[in-house]
Coordinates of C-alpha atoms and ligand atoms in Angstrom, one line a residue:
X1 CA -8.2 -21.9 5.7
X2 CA -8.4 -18.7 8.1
X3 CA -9.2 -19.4 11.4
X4 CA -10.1 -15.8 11.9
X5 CA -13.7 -15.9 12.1
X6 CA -15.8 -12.2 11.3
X7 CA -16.9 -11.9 15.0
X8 CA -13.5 -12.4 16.5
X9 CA -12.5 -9.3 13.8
X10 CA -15.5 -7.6 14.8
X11 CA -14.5 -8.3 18.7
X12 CA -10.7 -7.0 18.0
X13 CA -12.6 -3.8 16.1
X14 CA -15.0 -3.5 19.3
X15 CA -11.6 -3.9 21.6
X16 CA -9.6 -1.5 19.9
X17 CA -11.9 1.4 18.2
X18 CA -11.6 3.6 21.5
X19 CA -7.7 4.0 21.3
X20 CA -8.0 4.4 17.4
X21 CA -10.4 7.2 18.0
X22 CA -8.3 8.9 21.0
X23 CA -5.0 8.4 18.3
X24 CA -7.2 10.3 15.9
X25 CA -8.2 13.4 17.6
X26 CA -4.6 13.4 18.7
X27 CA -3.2 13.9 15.4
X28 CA -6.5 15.9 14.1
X29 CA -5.6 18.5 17.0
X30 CA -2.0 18.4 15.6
X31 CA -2.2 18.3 12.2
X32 CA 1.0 19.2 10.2
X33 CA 1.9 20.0 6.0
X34 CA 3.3 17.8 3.7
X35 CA 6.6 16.9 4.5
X36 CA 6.3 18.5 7.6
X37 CA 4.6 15.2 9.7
X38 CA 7.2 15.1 12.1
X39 CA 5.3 14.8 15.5
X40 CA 2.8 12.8 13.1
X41 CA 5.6 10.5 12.4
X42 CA 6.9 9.6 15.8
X43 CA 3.5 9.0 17.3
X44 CA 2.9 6.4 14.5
X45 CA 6.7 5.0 14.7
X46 CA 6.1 4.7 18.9
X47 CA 2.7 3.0 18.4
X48 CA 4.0 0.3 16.4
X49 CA 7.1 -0.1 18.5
X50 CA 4.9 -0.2 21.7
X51 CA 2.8 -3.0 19.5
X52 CA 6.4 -4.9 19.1
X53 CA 5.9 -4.1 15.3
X54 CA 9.9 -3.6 13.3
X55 CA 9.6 -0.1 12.3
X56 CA 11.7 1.9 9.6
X57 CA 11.5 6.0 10.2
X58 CA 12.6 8.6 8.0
X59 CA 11.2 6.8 4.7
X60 CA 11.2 9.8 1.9
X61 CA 12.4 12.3 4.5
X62 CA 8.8 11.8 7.5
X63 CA 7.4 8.3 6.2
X64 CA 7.0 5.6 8.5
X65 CA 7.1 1.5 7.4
X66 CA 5.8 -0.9 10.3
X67 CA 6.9 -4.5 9.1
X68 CA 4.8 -7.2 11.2
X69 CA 5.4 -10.8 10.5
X70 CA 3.0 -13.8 10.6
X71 CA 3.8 -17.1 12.0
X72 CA 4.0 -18.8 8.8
X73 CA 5.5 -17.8 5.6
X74 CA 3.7 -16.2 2.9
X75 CA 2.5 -13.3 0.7
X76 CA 3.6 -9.4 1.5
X77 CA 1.1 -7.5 1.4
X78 CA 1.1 -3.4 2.3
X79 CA -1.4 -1.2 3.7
X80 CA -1.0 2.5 3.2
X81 CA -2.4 5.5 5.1
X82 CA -1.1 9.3 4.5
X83 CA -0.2 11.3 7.1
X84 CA -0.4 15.2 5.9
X85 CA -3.2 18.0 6.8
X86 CA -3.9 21.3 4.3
X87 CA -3.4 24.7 4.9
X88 CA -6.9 25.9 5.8
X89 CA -8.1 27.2 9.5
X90 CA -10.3 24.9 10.9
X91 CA -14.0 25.9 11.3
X92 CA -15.6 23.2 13.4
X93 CA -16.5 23.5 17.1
X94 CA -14.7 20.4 18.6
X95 CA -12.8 20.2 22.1
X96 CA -10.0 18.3 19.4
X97 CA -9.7 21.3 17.3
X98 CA -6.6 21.9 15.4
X99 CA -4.2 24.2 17.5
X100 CA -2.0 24.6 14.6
X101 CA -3.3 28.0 13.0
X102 CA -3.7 27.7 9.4
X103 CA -3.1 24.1 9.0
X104 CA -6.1 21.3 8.9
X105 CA -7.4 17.6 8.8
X106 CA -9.4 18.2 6.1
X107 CA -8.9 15.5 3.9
X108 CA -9.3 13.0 6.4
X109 CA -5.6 12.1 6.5
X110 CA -6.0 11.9 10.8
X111 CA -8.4 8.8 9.9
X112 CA -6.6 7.3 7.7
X113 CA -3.7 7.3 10.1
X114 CA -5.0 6.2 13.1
X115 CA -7.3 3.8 11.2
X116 CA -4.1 1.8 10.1
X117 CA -3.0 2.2 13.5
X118 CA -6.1 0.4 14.6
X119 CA -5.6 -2.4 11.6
X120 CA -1.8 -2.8 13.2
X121 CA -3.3 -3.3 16.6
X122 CA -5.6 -6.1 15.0
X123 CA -3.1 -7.6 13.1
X124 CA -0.8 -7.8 15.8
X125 CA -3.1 -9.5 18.3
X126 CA -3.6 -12.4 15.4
X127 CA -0.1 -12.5 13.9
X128 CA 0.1 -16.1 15.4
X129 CA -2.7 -17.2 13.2
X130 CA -1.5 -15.2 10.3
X131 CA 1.1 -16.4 7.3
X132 CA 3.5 -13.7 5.3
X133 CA 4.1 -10.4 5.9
X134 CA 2.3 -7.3 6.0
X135 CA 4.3 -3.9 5.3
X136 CA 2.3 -0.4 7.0
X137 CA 3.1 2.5 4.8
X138 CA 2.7 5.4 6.4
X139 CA 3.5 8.1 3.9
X140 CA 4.1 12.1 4.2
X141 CA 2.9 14.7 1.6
X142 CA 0.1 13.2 -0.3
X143 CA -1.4 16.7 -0.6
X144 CA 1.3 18.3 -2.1
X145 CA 4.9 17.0 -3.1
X146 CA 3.9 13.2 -3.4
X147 CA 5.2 11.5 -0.6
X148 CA 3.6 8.3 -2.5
X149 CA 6.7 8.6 -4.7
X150 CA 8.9 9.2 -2.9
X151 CA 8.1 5.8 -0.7
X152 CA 8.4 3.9 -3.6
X153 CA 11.8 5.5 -4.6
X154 CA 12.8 4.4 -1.5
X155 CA 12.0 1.1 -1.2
X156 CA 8.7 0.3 0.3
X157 CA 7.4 -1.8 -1.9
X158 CA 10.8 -3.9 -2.1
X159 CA 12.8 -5.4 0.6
X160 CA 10.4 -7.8 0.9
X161 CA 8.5 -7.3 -2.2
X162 CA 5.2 -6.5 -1.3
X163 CA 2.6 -9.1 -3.4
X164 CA -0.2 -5.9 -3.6
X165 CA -1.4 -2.9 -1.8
X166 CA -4.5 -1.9 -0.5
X167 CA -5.4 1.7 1.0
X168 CA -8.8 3.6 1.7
X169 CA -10.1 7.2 1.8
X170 CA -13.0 8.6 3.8
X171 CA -15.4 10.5 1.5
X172 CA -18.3 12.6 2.3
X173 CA -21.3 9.2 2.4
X174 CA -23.3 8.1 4.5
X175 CA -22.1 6.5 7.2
X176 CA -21.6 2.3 6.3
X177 CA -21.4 3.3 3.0
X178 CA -18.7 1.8 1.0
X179 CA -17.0 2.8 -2.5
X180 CA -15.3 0.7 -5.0
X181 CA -14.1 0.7 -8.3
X182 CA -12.3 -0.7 -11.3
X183 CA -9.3 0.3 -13.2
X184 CA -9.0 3.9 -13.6
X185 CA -10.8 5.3 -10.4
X186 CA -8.7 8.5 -10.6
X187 CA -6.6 10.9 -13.0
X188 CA -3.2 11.5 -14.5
X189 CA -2.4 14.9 -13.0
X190 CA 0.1 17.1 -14.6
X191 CA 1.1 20.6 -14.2
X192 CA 3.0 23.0 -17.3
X193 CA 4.3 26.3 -17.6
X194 CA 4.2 28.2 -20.3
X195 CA 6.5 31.0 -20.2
X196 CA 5.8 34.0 -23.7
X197 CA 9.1 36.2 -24.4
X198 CA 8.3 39.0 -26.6
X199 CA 10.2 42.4 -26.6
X200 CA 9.4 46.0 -25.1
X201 CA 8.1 48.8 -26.0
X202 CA 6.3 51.9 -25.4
X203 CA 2.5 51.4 -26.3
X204 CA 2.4 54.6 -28.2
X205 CA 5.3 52.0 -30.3
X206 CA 3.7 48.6 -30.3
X207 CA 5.6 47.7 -33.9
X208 CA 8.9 48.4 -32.1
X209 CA 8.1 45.8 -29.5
X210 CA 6.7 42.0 -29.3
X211 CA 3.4 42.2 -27.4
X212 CA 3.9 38.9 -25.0
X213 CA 0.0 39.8 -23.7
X214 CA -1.3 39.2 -27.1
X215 CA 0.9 35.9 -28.3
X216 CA -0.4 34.6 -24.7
X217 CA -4.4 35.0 -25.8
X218 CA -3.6 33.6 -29.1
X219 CA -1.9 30.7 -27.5
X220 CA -4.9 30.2 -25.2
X221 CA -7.5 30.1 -27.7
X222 CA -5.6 28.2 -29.9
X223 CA -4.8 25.8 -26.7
X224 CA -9.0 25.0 -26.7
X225 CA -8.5 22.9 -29.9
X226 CA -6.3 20.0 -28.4
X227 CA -9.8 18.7 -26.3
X228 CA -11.6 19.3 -29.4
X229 CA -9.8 18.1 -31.8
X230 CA -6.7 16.4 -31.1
X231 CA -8.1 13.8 -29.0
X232 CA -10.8 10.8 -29.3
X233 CA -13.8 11.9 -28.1
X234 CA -14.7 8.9 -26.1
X235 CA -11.4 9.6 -24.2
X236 CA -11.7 11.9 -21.1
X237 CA -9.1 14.5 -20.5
X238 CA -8.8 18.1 -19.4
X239 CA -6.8 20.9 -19.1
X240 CA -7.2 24.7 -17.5
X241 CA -4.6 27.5 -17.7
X242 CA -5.0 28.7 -14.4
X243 CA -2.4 31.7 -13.7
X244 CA -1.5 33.9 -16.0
X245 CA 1.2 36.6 -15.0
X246 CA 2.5 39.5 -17.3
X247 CA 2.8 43.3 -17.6
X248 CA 4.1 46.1 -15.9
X249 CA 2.4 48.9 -16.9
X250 CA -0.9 49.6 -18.9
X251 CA 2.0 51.6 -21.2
X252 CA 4.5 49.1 -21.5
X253 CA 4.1 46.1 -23.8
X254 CA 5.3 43.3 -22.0
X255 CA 8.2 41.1 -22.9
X256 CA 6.9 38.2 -20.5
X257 CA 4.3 36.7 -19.7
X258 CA 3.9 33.3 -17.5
X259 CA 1.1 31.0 -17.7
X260 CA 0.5 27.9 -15.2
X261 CA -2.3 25.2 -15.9
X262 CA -3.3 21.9 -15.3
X263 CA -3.7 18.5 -17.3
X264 CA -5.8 16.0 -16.5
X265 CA -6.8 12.6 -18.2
X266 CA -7.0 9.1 -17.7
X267 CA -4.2 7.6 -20.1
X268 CA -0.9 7.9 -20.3
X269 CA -1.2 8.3 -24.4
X270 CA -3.9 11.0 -23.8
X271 CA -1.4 12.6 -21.4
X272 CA 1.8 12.7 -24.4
X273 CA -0.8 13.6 -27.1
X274 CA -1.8 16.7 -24.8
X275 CA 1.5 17.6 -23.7
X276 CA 3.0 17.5 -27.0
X277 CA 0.5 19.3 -28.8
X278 CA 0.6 22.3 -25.8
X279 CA 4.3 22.9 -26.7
X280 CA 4.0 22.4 -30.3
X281 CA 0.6 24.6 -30.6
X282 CA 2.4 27.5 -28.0
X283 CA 5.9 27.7 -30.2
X284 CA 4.5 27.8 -33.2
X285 CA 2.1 30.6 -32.2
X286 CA 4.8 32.5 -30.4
X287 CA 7.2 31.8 -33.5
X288 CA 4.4 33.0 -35.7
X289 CA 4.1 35.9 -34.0
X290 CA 7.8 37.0 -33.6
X291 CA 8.0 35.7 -29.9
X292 CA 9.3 32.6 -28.4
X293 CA 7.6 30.0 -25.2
X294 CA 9.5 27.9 -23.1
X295 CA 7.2 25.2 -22.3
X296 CA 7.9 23.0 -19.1
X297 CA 6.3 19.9 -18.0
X298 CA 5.9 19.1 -14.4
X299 CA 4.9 15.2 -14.0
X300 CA 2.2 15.1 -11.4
X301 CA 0.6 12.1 -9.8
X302 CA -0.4 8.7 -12.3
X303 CA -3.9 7.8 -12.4
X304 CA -4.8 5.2 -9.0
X305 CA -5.0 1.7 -11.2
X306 CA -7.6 -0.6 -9.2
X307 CA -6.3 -4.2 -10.0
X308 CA -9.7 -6.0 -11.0
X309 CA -9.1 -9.2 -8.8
X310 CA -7.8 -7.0 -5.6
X311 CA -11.1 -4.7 -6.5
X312 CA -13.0 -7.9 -6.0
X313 CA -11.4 -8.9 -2.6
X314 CA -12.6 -5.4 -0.9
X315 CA -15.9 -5.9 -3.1
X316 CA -16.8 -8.9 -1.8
X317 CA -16.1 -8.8 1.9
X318 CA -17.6 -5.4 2.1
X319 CA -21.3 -7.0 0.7
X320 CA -20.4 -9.9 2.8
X321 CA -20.2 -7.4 5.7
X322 CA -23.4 -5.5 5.2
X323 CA -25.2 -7.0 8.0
X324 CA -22.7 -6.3 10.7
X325 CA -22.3 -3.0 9.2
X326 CA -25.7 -1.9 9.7
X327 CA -26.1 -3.6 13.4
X328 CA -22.4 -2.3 14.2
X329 CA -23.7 1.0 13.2
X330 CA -26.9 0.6 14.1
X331 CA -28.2 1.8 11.0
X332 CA -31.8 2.9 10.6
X333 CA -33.1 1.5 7.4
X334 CA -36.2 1.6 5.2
X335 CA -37.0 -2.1 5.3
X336 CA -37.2 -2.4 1.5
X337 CA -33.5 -1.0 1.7
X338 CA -31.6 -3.8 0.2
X339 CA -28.7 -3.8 2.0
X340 CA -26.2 -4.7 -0.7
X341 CA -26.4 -0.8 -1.8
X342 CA -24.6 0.1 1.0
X343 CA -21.3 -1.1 -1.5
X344 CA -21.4 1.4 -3.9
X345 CA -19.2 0.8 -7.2
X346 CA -17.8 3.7 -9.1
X347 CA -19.4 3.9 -12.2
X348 CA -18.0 7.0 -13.3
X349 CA -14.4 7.9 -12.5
X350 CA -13.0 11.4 -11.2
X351 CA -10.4 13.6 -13.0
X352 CA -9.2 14.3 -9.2
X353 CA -5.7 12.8 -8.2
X354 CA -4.3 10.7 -5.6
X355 CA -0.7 9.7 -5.2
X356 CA -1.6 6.4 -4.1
X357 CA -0.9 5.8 -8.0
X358 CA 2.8 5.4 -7.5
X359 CA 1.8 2.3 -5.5
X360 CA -0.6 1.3 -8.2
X361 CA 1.4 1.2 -10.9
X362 CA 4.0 -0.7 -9.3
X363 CA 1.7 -3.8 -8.0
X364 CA -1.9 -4.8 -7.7
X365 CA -3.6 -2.4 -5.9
X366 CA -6.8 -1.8 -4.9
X367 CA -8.1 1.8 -3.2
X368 CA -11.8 1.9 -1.8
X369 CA -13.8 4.5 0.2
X370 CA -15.3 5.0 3.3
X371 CA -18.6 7.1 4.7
X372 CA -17.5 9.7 6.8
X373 CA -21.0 10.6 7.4
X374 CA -21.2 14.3 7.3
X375 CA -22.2 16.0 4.6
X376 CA -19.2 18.5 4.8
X377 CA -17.0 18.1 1.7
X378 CA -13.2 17.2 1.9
X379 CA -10.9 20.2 1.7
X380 CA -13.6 22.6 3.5
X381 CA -12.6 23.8 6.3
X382 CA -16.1 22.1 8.4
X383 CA -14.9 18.7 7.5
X384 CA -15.7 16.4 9.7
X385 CA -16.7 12.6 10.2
X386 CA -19.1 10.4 12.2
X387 CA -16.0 8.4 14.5
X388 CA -18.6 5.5 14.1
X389 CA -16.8 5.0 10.7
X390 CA -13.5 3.8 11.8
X391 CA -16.3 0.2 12.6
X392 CA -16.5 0.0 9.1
X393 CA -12.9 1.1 8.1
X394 CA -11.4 -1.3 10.9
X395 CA -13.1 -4.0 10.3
X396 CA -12.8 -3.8 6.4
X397 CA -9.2 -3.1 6.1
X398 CA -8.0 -5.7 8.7
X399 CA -10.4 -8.3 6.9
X400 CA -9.0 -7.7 3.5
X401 CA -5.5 -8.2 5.3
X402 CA -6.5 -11.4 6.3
X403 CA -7.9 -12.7 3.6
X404 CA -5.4 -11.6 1.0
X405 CA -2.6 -13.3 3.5
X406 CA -4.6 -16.5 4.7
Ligands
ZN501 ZN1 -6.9 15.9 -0.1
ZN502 ZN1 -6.7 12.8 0.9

C-alpha cells in the first residue's frame, strides 16, 4: 500500500547523501570512547531537533532516542546505530583525521551514526505518507561497557513498544555488497576470572608453601577438556585464558595467581555447561592441591538473534535493489556477474560479539552488513570506507523502514 516508490527513496538518498557524509567526517574527526560520546551525542540530539524529530538525551548516561511519528497509526519500529570510537591512533592520510590522539573510528561507528542520521532525514521528509512510529536508538559504548544494555534497561524498546529492530554494520566488502543472516549471526561473549590462593614460601621450602603457579597450569590443562569433552561436538564454543598474573620473585612461591579469559559460544546451554564446569574443574584442582580459586563470572554480550521473517525483509529488498545498487554505484561488472551475489548470506556464523544482542533478544531483530569497500579490516588503525556506501546503506535502511511500517 506504500506510496513510496524506490526512485523517490533513491531521490531522498541522492538529496541527502552529501550532508550524511559531511555529519560523518564530522564525528570521524571527533571520535570519542565508550561512554564518553558526549559531543557525539549533542550533534545527533541537535540534528533531529533541527529535523523537528522528539528527542530523549541522556539514555544509559550518552544515548540518544529520536521518536518520529507517521501520519497514521501503526507499528513501532527502532533503528539503531552506535556511537563510540576505539582507543587506537589513526593511521590514514585524510584532511578528516581524528584530532583526538589515541582514540579512533575504526569500527565504523562514524557511519553508522551519520547513516541513521541520513535515514531520519528520509523518514522525516515522508512521515506524511508513513503509518506508526519509528524509535532512533542512538546508543553509547558498544565497544566496551554495552551501551546496548544499558538502552534497553532504560527503556528504549518500551514506551511505545517497539514491534522489531533493525541495525547494520559496515564490514570490510566490496562496495554494494550486502550481508545477511539467520539466527545466530554472532556469539555469546563472556568474560571469568579465575583467581589461585596457595601459601608462601621460600623456594629452597616448597613443602612449607602452596605453589599457586603450579595449581594454575594444572587448572589450565585440565581447563582444555571442557571443549573436548564436555560439550557436543556439533556445538561451537570457545574459550582462551588470556592473562595470567602471579609471582613475585623467581624465589618466592606465590600465594596468588589471577587468570582472565574469554568464553565464547553460540547457546545459552553451551554457555552454563562451560561456566559451570570452569568453576567446578578450577576448585577441585585447587582443593586437590591444597589451594583454593575464586571463580567469577562476568556476563558479556548475548549472541545477535536474526528473527527469520525480519532476515527476509532486509533479504529481499536488498536483491530487489541490486540494479540500482550497481548503477547508483556505478559498479563495473563482469557481464556474467549475476547480480543477485551482490547479497551475500552468512553461511557460517562468527564467535565475535555485538551488543546489538540486548535488542535481539528482546524483539525481532534483524542486523545486516554493509561494503565499506576497502580492504582495511575493522579495528586497524587504516580503516577506512568508500563514502559511496552510505547509497547502499541509505537507501537500504530507510527502505526496510518503510516497508516494515507501510
Ligand atoms: Zn568494533
Ligand atoms: Zn562495531
Amino acid at each position: 500500500m506504500s506510496s513510496i516508490t524506490n526512485d523517490k527513496i533513491r531521490q531522498l538518498v541522492n538529496k541527502y547523501e552529501h550532508n550524511v557524509i559531511e555529519i560523518r567526517r564530522d564525528i570521524h574527526m571527533h571520535p570519542e570512547l565508550s561512554f564518553q560520546e558526549k559531543r557525539t551525542s549533542e550533534l545527533v540530539a541537535s540534528k533531529l531537533e533541527e529535523l523537528g524529530i522528539e528527542v530523549q538525551s541522556g539514555i544509559g548516561k550518552t544515548g540518544v532516542i529520536g521518536i518520529l511519528k507517521g501520519s497514521r497509526p501503526g507499528k513501532t519500529l527502532a533503528l539503531r546505530a552506535d556511537m563510540d570510537a576505539l582507543p587506537l591512533d589513526e593511521d590514514n592520510d585524510l584532511p578528516f583525521k581524528s584530532v583526538n590522539a589515541g582514540v579512533m573510528h575504526a569500527c565504523g561507528h562514524d557511519c553508522h551514526t551519520a547513516n541513521l542520521l541520513g535515514v531520519a532525514m528520509i523518514l522525516s521528509e515522508i512521515k506524511n505518507e508513513l503509518s506508526g512510529t519509528i524509535k532512533f536508538i542512538f546508543q553509547p559504548a558498544e565497544e566496551n561497557g554495552g551501551g546496548g544494555r544499558e538502552m534497553v534497561k532504560e527503556g528504549a524498546l518500551i514506551k511505545p513498544d517497539v514491534d522489531a529492530i533493525f541495525g547494520l554494520h559496515v564490514k570490510e566488502m566490496p562496495l554494494g555488497t550486502i550481508e545477511v543472516g539467520y539466527g545466530n549471526i554472532m556469539a555469546y561473549s563472556d568474560r571469568f576470572i579465575l583467581r589461585v590462593k596457595g601459601k608462601q614460601a621460600h623456594t629452597s621450602k616448597p613443602q612449607q608453601g602452596v605453589d599457586s603457579i603450579v595449581i594454575s597450569a594444572n587448572i589450565i590443562t585440565a581447563l582444555q577438556s571442557i571443549v573436548s569433552r564436555q560439550i557436543d561436538p556439533l556445538e561451537t564454543a570457545t574459550f582462551s585464558v588470556g592473562q595470567i598474573n602471579g609471582g613475585t620473585a623467581p624465589n618466592i612461591v606465590p600465594d596468588l595467581v589471577e587468570m582472565v579469559g574469554m568464553i565464547r559460544c553460540m547457546s545459552k546451554d553451551t554457555r552454563e555447561i562451560i561456566k559451570t564446569n570452569i568453576e567446578k574443574i578450577a576448585k577441585s584442582v585447587a582443593e586437590g592441591m591444597s589451594g583454593e580459586c575464586e571463580f567469577i563470572f562476568k556476563e558479556g554480550y548475548p549472541a545477535v538473534f536474526n528473527n527469520n521473517e525480519m532476515a527476509d525483509y532486509v533479504k529481499e529488498l536488498a536483491i530487489e535493489r541490486c540494479q540500482d545498487i550497481k548503477d547508483d554505484l556505478d559498479l563495473q561488472l563482469p557481464p556474467e556477474f549475476d547480480l543477485k551475489e551482490l547479497v551475500r548470506i552468512t553461511d557460517k556464523p562468527t564467535l565475535g560479539a555485538e551488543d546489538f544482542g540486548f535488542y535481539s533478544h528482546e524483539v525481532p531483530a534483524c542486523f545486516f552488513y554493509v561494503g565499506t569497500g576497502n580492504p582495511a579490516p575493522i579495528h586497524s588503525p587504516k580503516f577506512m570506507v568508500d563514502e559511496r556506501m552510505f547509497r547502499v546503506s541509505l537507501n537500504l535502511l530507510s527502505s526496510v523502514a518503510i516497508k516494515f511500517l507501510n
